[in-house]
Amino acid sequence: MPVIGISYSARGYCINMVLETMKTYSSEDCLTEEAIVTKLRTCQYHHLFLHTSLKQDSCGTCKWGEFGEGGLLWGECSSRHFEWFDGNPLCDLLVKVKELYGLGDEINFRNATVSSGHRARPLTLGTSTQIGAIQTDGIPSLLKVLLPLSCNGLPVLYIRNLLLNPPSYEIAAKIQETCKLMSSLTCSIPEFTCVSSAKLVKLLEWREVNHMEFCRIKNVVDEILQMYRTLELNEILENLIAPTWATTGLEIDFETLVAGCEVASSKIGEIISLDGGNDQKVNSFSLIPHEFFEDMESKWKGRIKRIHIDDVFTAVQKAAEVLHIAVTEDFVPVVSRVKATLAPLGGPRGEICYAREHEAVWFRGKRFTPNLWSGSPGEEQIKQLRHALDSKGKKVGEEWFTTPKVEAALTRYHEANAKATERVLEILRELATELHYSINILVFSSTLLVITKALFAHASEGRRRRWVFPTLADSNGFEDVKSSDKTHGMKIVGLSPYWIHIAEGVVRNDVDMESLFLLTGPNGGGKSSLLRSICAAALLGICGLMVPAESAVIPYFDSITLHMKSYDSPADKKSSFQVEMSELRSIIGGTTKRSLVLVDEICRGTETAKGTCIAGSIIETLERIGCLGVVSTHLHGIFTLPLNIKSTARKAMGTTSIDGQIMPTWKLTDGVCKESLAFETAIREGIPEPIIRRAEYLYQSVYAEENFPNEEKFSTCNNFNNLNTTRFHSKRFLSGANQMEVLRQEVERAVTEICQDYILERKNKRIALELPEIKCLLVGTREQPPPSVVGSSCVYVILRPDKKLYVGETDDLEGRVRRHRLKEGMHEASFLYFLVPGKSMACEFESLLINQLSSQGFQLSNTSDGKHRNFGTSNMYA
């Protein structure tokens, strides 16, 4: 977690983040107050420092932020623990960090700041909460619909950070190009191991990387190399260099990354045992409980390749043999003597047991008294027995016995084990030291895989939801573009609310925006939902992601702001109208002609006449700036004001008349809608009928003489009642690998021949099939299907580790692969699959293969699944 310092200057707010773990710092300035608060709410930090420049407001007051600018930040920080500091906002913050962590003056921090260039400003708090980029009760979450439910952890955090801090146009274009390539892949993809960069750095720095973490690091670099060596993935890898640089601040070129990953993979592969230590079996002797050796030796065996620890390995093995001999000579005669005794119920018993708490193997005799057994067989061994002692020299109990020879053997065995453990730890520390020199490569690689996994997940989910990639217009052309030029505008065809799946039935809207929209419409008519949908589509577009529409042209905005309803803030002594005015002041101050401004029901918190005039003046101001946007209102008096506006377009949410009742259509149209449907809304929400009747009477008595223009009548739309509701490694036996490869080739050949013969047979019978040929594709061990299979029907064959086959069909191959691998012994299974047009044909080929593969001598684990089907039961292949 970083240490954060916040300061203020004439350019706006500045936030400095210092990561002691990474020994880096980054700075971001020219931020709005809302953007600073958003970052505070979404970032877990270790310590917060506030610079004294925040106290120097325009009023010269000593009470920082009580009134005017700074109030939102003051309210946010007043409930948190923080410290004031002065001097240089960056240099003195670094001094504070060194004091906080006890670092010497010689420690240097690397500047990881990424140049913002023409990068869009971070989202404000209001915008990010109103579209669910920050989880907010009652608001449909944008983050949840961008990724599958199975995707969590670091990839989700990356997407959230991308939305809150939109990338530059160049990075967004790379992200979009990458997602397009991902959505059209046909090859299998790696699992994409996600490792926290901060955790990686700390473990390597402290030399505390264990065997499992080294395996994960090797997985990371090996997956980078797999992408490099796979033709379809190579271009994706190269495209992701720039987004990874933007995230980490590390400038590493493509060739350096690949070369560094090869070196790191080689170093780990030379030292770490990746096959579970098949040549390092735990010692096992019949007389000594297996759990003893398992507990003692599993701490270090299977971590390091035996070639590096052969001497200590041999020493442990010999010590175990000596222990076995001692137990055999000293304990076995005693046990045999006790067992040979014919005693009534309650007689003595004895056995060799493992005392786990004391890490020892001792003789345990119940109701056994050595002095009473003199003169009997085993007398010599019985005389040697003594009570077992713990590490502090205290007697363990009356039942536990040992001998000097056994104790000496145990001591020798424990010393050998301790030396082996220390040797393994020493080698792991040396390897961590070597890899620390490649820390930038490892951090870059781990971050790149997190981004890759996030974008693959988004491409799959976007494809499932039938979203599209927008055309992203470069903002550089905005400077010389007139407001009437269409390249300045935003055009979205078939826009749908992001929180509703297309399959659920949805009213789509076309948004052709070349200037400001002044939007009117009834309550429940979809104004707020339209603003949220436009905001989400624009934000996703400038981030390089897919949008919920049929097609879209989105300019690269320098800021996107969504202002919805405001609440009062008693802690700041502000009414809801004061809060609204404060937010609108911030919006107007940060808006340029390259901005998108969306304001819902402007000036609703004060009396109508003056609120209407303030709203009209704000609309004039936004038009003079030349930004794009939508301002929705119920203040119909705004249309009678003498406003100096020329390009602002009047838009309305449509209504239609059904059986004499006016109903919303939720469609965006031209014109003005002065019907609020207020009475209908009140009735629907349960307001008592007498109150409604009285309200209607009052309305008629006061407003009957007002001459409102007739609203246009619109046609009935599809059912959209829910618009304003939220819904929401393979084993390393070479011979085994060869056997599986041979099996794969045989299965692939058999599947292809069976299916092609079946297609030919159907053609000869003049039965048409929409399947020209069968092309089998492989999903290997630790791989997953490409996003291009999402939503497609397919038939698959599992190549199980026990050499048996399983045939199935599915419309969700990625989910089916994941569920199969969760079963015991199936985590290394590989899959062959081919796509077919439709589930019916998939079922047909599934049954065909179940019957015909079995008849060709292949072992199937699900032969019964084919018996109830009517397909594939002929004997033409017998």
PDB file of C-alpha atoms in Angstrom, residues 271-422:
ATOM      1  CA  ILE A 271      17.187 -25.171  -9.616  1.00  0.00           C
ATOM      2  CA  ILE A 272      13.528 -25.778  -8.800  1.00  0.00           C
ATOM      3  CA  SER A 273      11.994 -29.250  -8.986  1.00  0.00           C
ATOM      4  CA  LEU A 274       8.918 -28.775 -11.142  1.00  0.00           C
ATOM      5  CA  ASP A 275       7.724 -32.377 -11.252  1.00  0.00           C
ATOM      6  CA  GLY A 276       7.010 -32.660  -7.540  1.00  0.00           C
ATOM      7  CA  GLY A 277      10.313 -34.425  -6.843  1.00  0.00           C
ATOM      8  CA  ASN A 278       9.561 -37.831  -8.316  1.00  0.00           C
ATOM      9  CA  ASP A 279      13.169 -38.827  -7.588  1.00  0.00           C
ATOM     10  CA  GLN A 280      12.858 -37.639  -3.965  1.00  0.00           C
ATOM     11  CA  LYS A 281      10.452 -40.066  -2.368  1.00  0.00           C
ATOM     12  CA  VAL A 282       9.878 -39.828   1.362  1.00  0.00           C
ATOM     13  CA  ASN A 283      11.594 -42.647   3.277  1.00  0.00           C
ATOM     14  CA  SER A 284       9.356 -45.535   4.205  1.00  0.00           C
ATOM     15  CA  PHE A 285       9.959 -48.489   6.545  1.00  0.00           C
ATOM     16  CA  SER A 286       7.367 -51.008   7.643  1.00  0.00           C
ATOM     17  CA  LEU A 287       8.069 -50.718  11.366  1.00  0.00           C
ATOM     18  CA  ILE A 288       8.066 -46.908  11.563  1.00  0.00           C
ATOM     19  CA  PRO A 289       4.797 -44.983  11.020  1.00  0.00           C
ATOM     20  CA  HIS A 290       4.817 -43.369   7.579  1.00  0.00           C
ATOM     21  CA  GLU A 291       3.462 -40.098   8.999  1.00  0.00           C
ATOM     22  CA  PHE A 292       6.760 -39.564  10.839  1.00  0.00           C
ATOM     23  CA  PHE A 293       8.863 -39.491   7.667  1.00  0.00           C
ATOM     24  CA  GLU A 294       6.143 -37.563   5.824  1.00  0.00           C
ATOM     25  CA  ASP A 295       6.140 -34.789   8.419  1.00  0.00           C
ATOM     26  CA  MET A 296       9.913 -34.627   8.730  1.00  0.00           C
ATOM     27  CA  GLU A 297      10.931 -34.793   5.057  1.00  0.00           C
ATOM     28  CA  SER A 298       8.046 -33.103   3.241  1.00  0.00           C
ATOM     29  CA  LYS A 299       9.387 -29.777   4.538  1.00  0.00           C
ATOM     30  CA  TRP A 300      12.279 -29.854   2.066  1.00  0.00           C
ATOM     31  CA  LYS A 301      11.936 -32.727  -0.393  1.00  0.00           C
ATOM     32  CA  GLY A 302      10.534 -31.991  -3.845  1.00  0.00           C
ATOM     33  CA  ARG A 303      11.615 -28.328  -3.721  1.00  0.00           C
ATOM     34  CA  ILE A 304      15.073 -28.424  -5.271  1.00  0.00           C
ATOM     35  CA  LYS A 305      16.382 -30.740  -7.955  1.00  0.00           C
ATOM     36  CA  ARG A 306      18.252 -33.614  -6.345  1.00  0.00           C
ATOM     37  CA  ILE A 307      21.475 -32.878  -8.200  1.00  0.00           C
ATOM     38  CA  HIS A 308      21.904 -29.779  -5.984  1.00  0.00           C
ATOM     39  CA  ILE A 309      21.227 -31.556  -2.671  1.00  0.00           C
ATOM     40  CA  ASP A 310      22.432 -35.103  -3.298  1.00  0.00           C
ATOM     41  CA  ASP A 311      24.856 -35.146  -0.339  1.00  0.00           C
ATOM     42  CA  VAL A 312      22.303 -34.058   2.283  1.00  0.00           C
ATOM     43  CA  PHE A 313      19.662 -36.252   0.640  1.00  0.00           C
ATOM     44  CA  THR A 314      21.936 -39.285   1.036  1.00  0.00           C
ATOM     45  CA  ALA A 315      22.738 -38.323   4.626  1.00  0.00           C
ATOM     46  CA  VAL A 316      19.029 -38.235   5.518  1.00  0.00           C
ATOM     47  CA  GLN A 317      18.474 -41.564   3.816  1.00  0.00           C
ATOM     48  CA  LYS A 318      21.301 -43.208   5.763  1.00  0.00           C
ATOM     49  CA  ALA A 319      20.105 -41.664   9.033  1.00  0.00           C
ATOM     50  CA  ALA A 320      16.617 -43.040   8.366  1.00  0.00           C
ATOM     51  CA  GLU A 321      18.083 -46.513   7.813  1.00  0.00           C
ATOM     52  CA  VAL A 322      20.023 -46.289  11.092  1.00  0.00           C
ATOM     53  CA  LEU A 323      16.819 -45.245  12.874  1.00  0.00           C
ATOM     54  CA  HIS A 324      14.997 -48.205  11.360  1.00  0.00           C
ATOM     55  CA  ILE A 325      17.716 -50.600  12.561  1.00  0.00           C
ATOM     56  CA  ALA A 326      17.630 -49.123  16.070  1.00  0.00           C
ATOM     57  CA  VAL A 327      13.845 -49.434  16.250  1.00  0.00           C
ATOM     58  CA  THR A 328      14.026 -52.992  14.923  1.00  0.00           C
ATOM     59  CA  GLU A 329      16.654 -54.070  17.430  1.00  0.00           C
ATOM     60  CA  ASP A 330      15.325 -52.273  20.513  1.00  0.00           C
ATOM     61  CA  PHE A 331      11.560 -52.081  20.113  1.00  0.00           C
ATOM     62  CA  VAL A 332      10.526 -55.112  18.043  1.00  0.00           C
ATOM     63  CA  PRO A 333      11.523 -57.766  20.650  1.00  0.00           C
ATOM     64  CA  VAL A 334       9.589 -55.847  23.293  1.00  0.00           C
ATOM     65  CA  VAL A 335       6.521 -55.562  21.093  1.00  0.00           C
ATOM     66  CA  SER A 336       6.726 -59.250  20.230  1.00  0.00           C
ATOM     67  CA  ARG A 337       6.999 -60.164  23.904  1.00  0.00           C
ATOM     68  CA  VAL A 338       3.955 -58.077  24.823  1.00  0.00           C
ATOM     69  CA  LYS A 339       1.882 -59.534  21.981  1.00  0.00           C
ATOM     70  CA  ALA A 340       2.842 -63.096  23.014  1.00  0.00           C
ATOM     71  CA  THR A 341       1.473 -62.532  26.497  1.00  0.00           C
ATOM     72  CA  LEU A 342      -1.890 -64.146  27.098  1.00  0.00           C
ATOM     73  CA  ALA A 343      -3.575 -61.775  29.489  1.00  0.00           C
ATOM     74  CA  PRO A 344      -7.185 -61.231  30.423  1.00  0.00           C
ATOM     75  CA  LEU A 345      -9.017 -58.096  29.346  1.00  0.00           C
ATOM     76  CA  GLY A 346      -7.082 -55.122  30.597  1.00  0.00           C
ATOM     77  CA  GLY A 347      -3.659 -56.700  30.191  1.00  0.00           C
ATOM     78  CA  PRO A 348      -0.554 -54.846  28.948  1.00  0.00           C
ATOM     79  CA  ARG A 349      -0.260 -53.625  25.394  1.00  0.00           C
ATOM     80  CA  GLY A 350       2.622 -52.200  23.413  1.00  0.00           C
ATOM     81  CA  GLU A 351       3.286 -50.711  19.974  1.00  0.00           C
ATOM     82  CA  ILE A 352       5.710 -48.476  18.061  1.00  0.00           C
ATOM     83  CA  CYS A 353       4.085 -45.026  17.728  1.00  0.00           C
ATOM     84  CA  TYR A 354       4.796 -41.594  16.293  1.00  0.00           C
ATOM     85  CA  ALA A 355       4.668 -38.835  18.900  1.00  0.00           C
ATOM     86  CA  ARG A 356       3.908 -35.941  16.543  1.00  0.00           C
ATOM     87  CA  GLU A 357       4.154 -33.221  19.174  1.00  0.00           C
ATOM     88  CA  HIS A 358       7.707 -34.317  20.032  1.00  0.00           C
ATOM     89  CA  GLU A 359       8.739 -35.369  16.487  1.00  0.00           C
ATOM     90  CA  ALA A 360       9.866 -38.762  17.761  1.00  0.00           C
ATOM     91  CA  VAL A 361       9.256 -42.487  17.280  1.00  0.00           C
ATOM     92  CA  TRP A 362       8.885 -44.220  20.637  1.00  0.00           C
ATOM     93  CA  PHE A 363       7.554 -47.394  22.203  1.00  0.00           C
ATOM     94  CA  ARG A 364       4.136 -46.879  23.767  1.00  0.00           C
ATOM     95  CA  GLY A 365       3.189 -49.436  26.420  1.00  0.00           C
ATOM     96  CA  LYS A 366      -0.167 -49.360  28.123  1.00  0.00           C
ATOM     97  CA  ARG A 367      -0.173 -50.914  31.595  1.00  0.00           C
ATOM     98  CA  PHE A 368       3.433 -51.924  30.868  1.00  0.00           C
ATOM     99  CA  THR A 369       5.974 -52.072  33.705  1.00  0.00           C
ATOM    100  CA  PRO A 370       9.521 -53.008  32.532  1.00  0.00           C
ATOM    101  CA  ASN A 371      10.661 -54.180  35.983  1.00  0.00           C
ATOM    102  CA  LEU A 372       8.056 -56.969  36.031  1.00  0.00           C
ATOM    103  CA  TRP A 373       9.289 -58.517  32.809  1.00  0.00           C
ATOM    104  CA  SER A 374      12.763 -59.586  33.876  1.00  0.00           C
ATOM    105  CA  GLY A 375      13.798 -63.145  33.135  1.00  0.00           C
ATOM    106  CA  SER A 376      11.556 -63.341  30.052  1.00  0.00           C
ATOM    107  CA  PRO A 377      12.437 -63.323  26.333  1.00  0.00           C
ATOM    108  CA  GLY A 378      13.431 -59.787  25.281  1.00  0.00           C
ATOM    109  CA  GLU A 379      14.746 -59.117  28.793  1.00  0.00           C
ATOM    110  CA  GLU A 380      17.866 -57.341  27.524  1.00  0.00           C
ATOM    111  CA  GLN A 381      15.844 -54.921  25.400  1.00  0.00           C
ATOM    112  CA  ILE A 382      13.278 -54.395  28.153  1.00  0.00           C
ATOM    113  CA  LYS A 383      16.024 -53.409  30.586  1.00  0.00           C
ATOM    114  CA  GLN A 384      17.216 -50.729  28.176  1.00  0.00           C
ATOM    115  CA  LEU A 385      13.833 -49.007  28.095  1.00  0.00           C
ATOM    116  CA  ARG A 386      13.564 -45.681  29.846  1.00  0.00           C
ATOM    117  CA  HIS A 387      10.856 -43.081  30.022  1.00  0.00           C
ATOM    118  CA  ALA A 388      10.877 -40.673  27.062  1.00  0.00           C
ATOM    119  CA  LEU A 389      11.724 -37.036  27.804  1.00  0.00           C
ATOM    120  CA  ASP A 390      10.602 -33.885  25.984  1.00  0.00           C
ATOM    121  CA  SER A 391      12.888 -31.106  24.736  1.00  0.00           C
ATOM    122  CA  LYS A 392      13.009 -29.585  28.256  1.00  0.00           C
ATOM    123  CA  GLY A 393      14.050 -32.860  29.887  1.00  0.00           C
ATOM    124  CA  LYS A 394      10.676 -33.581  31.470  1.00  0.00           C
ATOM    125  CA  LYS A 395       9.074 -37.004  31.351  1.00  0.00           C
ATOM    126  CA  VAL A 396       6.459 -37.137  28.598  1.00  0.00           C
ATOM    127  CA  GLY A 397       4.223 -39.643  30.335  1.00  0.00           C
ATOM    128  CA  GLU A 398       4.037 -43.037  31.942  1.00  0.00           C
ATOM    129  CA  GLU A 399       3.280 -44.820  28.641  1.00  0.00           C
ATOM    130  CA  TRP A 400       6.148 -43.539  26.439  1.00  0.00           C
ATOM    131  CA  PHE A 401       9.505 -45.372  26.413  1.00  0.00           C
ATOM    132  CA  THR A 402      12.715 -45.155  24.427  1.00  0.00           C
ATOM    133  CA  THR A 403      16.319 -46.447  24.456  1.00  0.00           C
ATOM    134  CA  PRO A 404      19.726 -44.732  24.159  1.00  0.00           C
ATOM    135  CA  LYS A 405      20.272 -46.293  20.723  1.00  0.00           C
ATOM    136  CA  VAL A 406      16.914 -45.069  19.387  1.00  0.00           C
ATOM    137  CA  GLU A 407      17.482 -41.606  20.837  1.00  0.00           C
ATOM    138  CA  ALA A 408      20.925 -41.390  19.206  1.00  0.00           C
ATOM    139  CA  ALA A 409      19.427 -42.478  15.876  1.00  0.00           C
ATOM    140  CA  LEU A 410      16.629 -39.909  16.221  1.00  0.00           C
ATOM    141  CA  THR A 411      19.158 -37.169  16.969  1.00  0.00           C
ATOM    142  CA  ARG A 412      21.217 -38.126  13.931  1.00  0.00           C
ATOM    143  CA  TYR A 413      18.102 -38.194  11.734  1.00  0.00           C
ATOM    144  CA  HIS A 414      16.881 -34.791  12.951  1.00  0.00           C
ATOM    145  CA  GLU A 415      20.312 -33.233  12.445  1.00  0.00           C
ATOM    146  CA  ALA A 416      20.457 -34.603   8.893  1.00  0.00           C
ATOM    147  CA  ASN A 417      16.962 -33.261   8.227  1.00  0.00           C
ATOM    148  CA  ALA A 418      17.892 -29.853   9.633  1.00  0.00           C
ATOM    149  CA  LYS A 419      20.975 -29.663   7.385  1.00  0.00           C
ATOM    150  CA  ALA A 420      18.892 -30.653   4.358  1.00  0.00           C
ATOM    151  CA  THR A 421      16.250 -28.044   5.180  1.00  0.00           C
ATOM    152  CA  GLU A 422      18.882 -25.359   5.653  1.00  0.00           C
TER     153      GLU A 422
END
